[in-house]
Amino acid sequence: MSKHLIGLGDEQFNVAVYVAKAPSMPYFETLNSLEPVINEQINTINQHCGNGWRKVFNVYAKVLFALPSEHYSFAKQAPTWQQYRDEFLLQKNSKTALLFSAPNLTSADKASSNKNQLHIIAGRTHAKNLLQQGKLNAQFDWLNDEFAIDTANNIIVCPYFDYRQLSNIKIARLSELVAQLKSSL
């Protein structure tokens, strides 16, 4: 499974977020597998790559905390999203991943392994590029200019993980879509 996935996090993820580019640091630009975050790598990325990456990690933790608690237990692992980000996000056994590669939806036993996986593509442009490049086979129902859903593959497209693009109101909308997706399984 991990040979096709490139990014940070847990190979046994339940939630994966897909972004177009890795952090602009030599280690991450040459990464060719999925690796758990270790030794405060998130802080290192924030220090070297700036506010944009800090926003990605913060918004990711906020999204996890907003997911329906009947389906996800991320909010039960720490008292605040900040503490979750610092102690669990993208680490081994976290059930989370931040991927710089396209979604791998062609697992040998797709029915069992992918059924519980939620795929969130951060940014409409990124989703459309993946489709145009033939890296993603999905049938999106575009709900508006920012959100799309493919219930067959458990994929949601949402605004990029930035405070201005994915505000708290839009995080709540994303959570509603996840609940809708889960109820259709």
GROMACS .gro file of C-alpha atoms in nm:
model
  185
    1MET     CA    1   0.000   0.000   0.000
    2SER     CA    2   0.263   0.257   0.099
    3LYS     CA    3   0.461   0.227  -0.227
    4HIS     CA    4   0.202   0.441  -0.407
    5LEU     CA    5   0.140   0.685  -0.125
    6ILE     CA    6   0.380   0.969  -0.060
    7GLY     CA    7   0.345   1.191   0.242
    8LEU     CA    8   0.332   1.211   0.617
    9GLY     CA    9   0.126   0.997   0.851
   10ASP     CA   10  -0.001   0.652   0.931
   11GLU     CA   11  -0.023   0.383   0.661
   12GLN     CA   12  -0.341   0.256   0.828
   13PHE     CA   13  -0.514   0.593   0.795
   14ASN     CA   14  -0.885   0.650   0.832
   15VAL     CA   15  -0.857   1.012   0.715
   16ALA     CA   16  -0.622   1.130   0.442
   17VAL     CA   17  -0.586   1.485   0.321
   18TYR     CA   18  -0.430   1.541  -0.021
   19VAL     CA   19  -0.233   1.855  -0.106
   20ALA     CA   20  -0.056   1.941  -0.431
   21LYS     CA   21   0.296   1.990  -0.297
   22ALA     CA   22   0.526   1.871  -0.023
   23PRO     CA   23   0.690   2.126   0.208
   24SER     CA   24   0.978   2.298   0.027
   25MET     CA   25   1.254   2.127   0.222
   26PRO     CA   26   1.498   1.883   0.058
   27TYR     CA   27   1.389   1.588   0.276
   28PHE     CA   28   1.022   1.623   0.188
   29GLU     CA   29   1.075   1.711  -0.177
   30THR     CA   30   1.250   1.376  -0.230
   31LEU     CA   31   1.018   1.170  -0.009
   32ASN     CA   32   0.890   0.863  -0.194
   33SER     CA   33   0.684   0.686   0.072
   34LEU     CA   34   0.437   0.746   0.352
   35GLU     CA   35   0.621   0.809   0.678
   36PRO     CA   36   0.491   0.897   1.025
   37VAL     CA   37   0.582   1.234   1.171
   38ILE     CA   38   0.856   1.208   1.433
   39ASN     CA   39   1.055   1.439   1.660
   40GLU     CA   40   0.847   1.752   1.618
   41GLN     CA   41   0.871   1.751   1.237
   42ILE     CA   42   0.556   1.963   1.220
   43ASN     CA   43   0.732   2.242   1.413
   44THR     CA   44   1.038   2.206   1.191
   45ILE     CA   45   0.824   2.239   0.878
   46ASN     CA   46   0.646   2.542   1.027
   47GLN     CA   47   0.979   2.710   1.108
   48HIS     CA   48   1.134   2.645   0.767
   49CYS     CA   49   0.833   2.675   0.536
   50GLY     CA   50   0.634   2.950   0.698
   51ASN     CA   51   0.281   3.037   0.789
   52GLY     CA   52   0.116   2.850   0.501
   53TRP     CA   53   0.220   2.512   0.639
   54ARG     CA   54   0.132   2.612   0.994
   55LYS     CA   55  -0.219   2.682   0.866
   56VAL     CA   56  -0.237   2.342   0.692
   57PHE     CA   57  -0.152   2.157   1.014
   58ASN     CA   58  -0.379   2.376   1.230
   59VAL     CA   59  -0.675   2.343   0.995
   60TYR     CA   60  -0.617   1.967   0.964
   61ALA     CA   61  -0.636   1.929   1.344
   62LYS     CA   62  -0.947   2.151   1.357
   63VAL     CA   63  -1.114   1.942   1.085
   64LEU     CA   64  -1.042   1.619   1.273
   65PHE     CA   65  -1.192   1.769   1.589
   66ALA     CA   66  -1.505   1.870   1.394
   67LEU     CA   67  -1.569   1.528   1.239
   68PRO     CA   68  -1.881   1.346   1.360
   69SER     CA   69  -1.793   1.181   1.692
   70GLU     CA   70  -2.012   0.881   1.619
   71HIS     CA   71  -1.769   0.791   1.338
   72TYR     CA   72  -1.435   0.937   1.450
   73SER     CA   73  -1.267   0.956   1.790
   74PHE     CA   74  -0.994   1.215   1.719
   75ALA     CA   75  -1.155   1.472   1.952
   76LYS     CA   76  -1.154   1.216   2.234
   77GLN     CA   77  -0.775   1.175   2.222
   78ALA     CA   78  -0.687   1.525   2.344
   79PRO     CA   79  -0.869   1.811   2.519
   80THR     CA   80  -0.797   2.064   2.239
   81TRP     CA   81  -0.724   2.052   1.869
   82GLN     CA   82  -0.389   2.221   1.942
   83GLN     CA   83  -0.286   1.942   2.177
   84TYR     CA   84  -0.407   1.682   1.927
   85ARG     CA   85  -0.194   1.847   1.655
   86ASP     CA   86   0.114   1.846   1.875
   87GLU     CA   87   0.078   1.497   2.021
   88PHE     CA   88  -0.101   1.281   1.762
   89LEU     CA   89  -0.149   1.436   1.415
   90LEU     CA   90   0.021   1.234   1.139
   91GLN     CA   91   0.212   1.017   1.385
   92LYS     CA   92   0.232   0.640   1.388
   93ASN     CA   93  -0.106   0.486   1.484
   94SER     CA   94  -0.278   0.826   1.445
   95LYS     CA   95  -0.505   0.699   1.164
   96THR     CA   96  -0.426   1.024   0.977
   97ALA     CA   97  -0.221   1.104   0.667
   98LEU     CA   98  -0.121   1.413   0.469
   99LEU     CA   99  -0.047   1.297   0.117
  100PHE     CA  100   0.141   1.464  -0.166
  101SER     CA  101   0.046   1.183  -0.407
  102ALA     CA  102  -0.287   1.104  -0.570
  103PRO     CA  103  -0.544   0.894  -0.383
  104ASN     CA  104  -0.481   0.521  -0.420
  105LEU     CA  105  -0.831   0.384  -0.467
  106THR     CA  106  -0.736   0.057  -0.635
  107SER     CA  107  -0.659  -0.157  -0.334
  108ALA     CA  108  -0.675  -0.535  -0.385
  109ASP     CA  109  -0.948  -0.568  -0.126
  110LYS     CA  110  -1.105  -0.229  -0.183
  111ALA     CA  111  -1.434  -0.319  -0.023
  112SER     CA  112  -1.287  -0.381   0.319
  113SER     CA  113  -0.984  -0.152   0.332
  114ASN     CA  114  -1.118   0.164   0.167
  115LYS     CA  115  -1.470   0.155   0.305
  116ASN     CA  116  -1.362   0.325   0.626
  117GLN     CA  117  -1.111   0.557   0.462
  118LEU     CA  118  -1.209   0.918   0.412
  119HIS     CA  119  -1.022   1.102   0.136
  120ILE     CA  120  -1.024   1.483   0.151
  121ILE     CA  121  -0.871   1.670  -0.141
  122ALA     CA  122  -0.769   2.018  -0.030
  123GLY     CA  123  -0.853   2.257  -0.310
  124ARG     CA  124  -1.075   2.243  -0.618
  125THR     CA  125  -0.779   2.318  -0.847
  126HIS     CA  126  -0.583   2.024  -0.704
  127ALA     CA  127  -0.880   1.790  -0.753
  128LYS     CA  128  -0.935   1.905  -1.110
  129ASN     CA  129  -0.564   1.868  -1.189
  130LEU     CA  130  -0.564   1.510  -1.055
  131LEU     CA  131  -0.863   1.431  -1.277
  132GLN     CA  132  -0.714   1.597  -1.587
  133GLN     CA  133  -0.381   1.420  -1.540
  134GLY     CA  134  -0.555   1.084  -1.513
  135LYS     CA  135  -0.426   1.034  -1.156
  136LEU     CA  136  -0.775   1.014  -1.010
  137ASN     CA  137  -1.079   0.824  -1.132
  138ALA     CA  138  -1.372   0.983  -0.952
  139GLN     CA  139  -1.724   1.098  -1.027
  140PHE     CA  140  -1.772   1.420  -0.835
  141ASP     CA  141  -2.106   1.574  -0.756
  142TRP     CA  142  -2.012   1.943  -0.734
  143LEU     CA  143  -2.229   2.092  -0.460
  144ASN     CA  144  -2.098   2.445  -0.524
  145ASP     CA  145  -1.772   2.611  -0.634
  146GLU     CA  146  -1.584   2.475  -0.332
  147PHE     CA  147  -1.727   2.139  -0.227
  148ALA     CA  148  -1.768   1.815  -0.420
  149ILE     CA  149  -1.836   1.460  -0.312
  150ASP     CA  150  -1.784   1.115  -0.463
  151THR     CA  151  -1.977   0.878  -0.237
  152ALA     CA  152  -1.860   0.564  -0.416
  153ASN     CA  153  -1.495   0.636  -0.332
  154ASN     CA  154  -1.541   0.830  -0.004
  155ILE     CA  155  -1.381   1.144  -0.148
  156ILE     CA  156  -1.468   1.501  -0.059
  157VAL     CA  157  -1.318   1.806  -0.225
  158CYS     CA  158  -1.308   2.113  -0.003
  159PRO     CA  159  -1.130   2.449   0.005
  160TYR     CA  160  -0.755   2.444   0.068
  161PHE     CA  161  -0.652   2.408   0.433
  162ASP     CA  162  -0.610   2.777   0.507
  163TYR     CA  163  -0.811   2.985   0.756
  164ARG     CA  164  -0.948   3.220   0.492
  165GLN     CA  165  -1.040   2.945   0.246
  166LEU     CA  166  -1.160   2.681   0.496
  167SER     CA  167  -1.316   2.893   0.769
  168ASN     CA  168  -1.485   2.748   1.078
  169ILE     CA  169  -1.822   2.767   0.899
  170LYS     CA  170  -1.680   2.572   0.606
  171ILE     CA  171  -1.519   2.320   0.843
  172ALA     CA  172  -1.868   2.263   0.985
  173ARG     CA  173  -1.997   2.212   0.629
  174LEU     CA  174  -1.718   1.962   0.565
  175SER     CA  175  -1.817   1.775   0.881
  176GLU     CA  176  -2.179   1.762   0.759
  177LEU     CA  177  -2.062   1.614   0.430
  178VAL     CA  178  -1.859   1.352   0.613
  179ALA     CA  179  -2.167   1.258   0.817
  180GLN     CA  180  -2.366   1.236   0.494
  181LEU     CA  181  -2.096   1.018   0.338
  182LYS     CA  182  -2.084   0.789   0.643
  183SER     CA  183  -2.461   0.750   0.651
  184SER     CA  184  -2.459   0.638   0.286
  185LEU     CA  185  -2.226   0.345   0.358
   0.00000   0.00000   0.00000
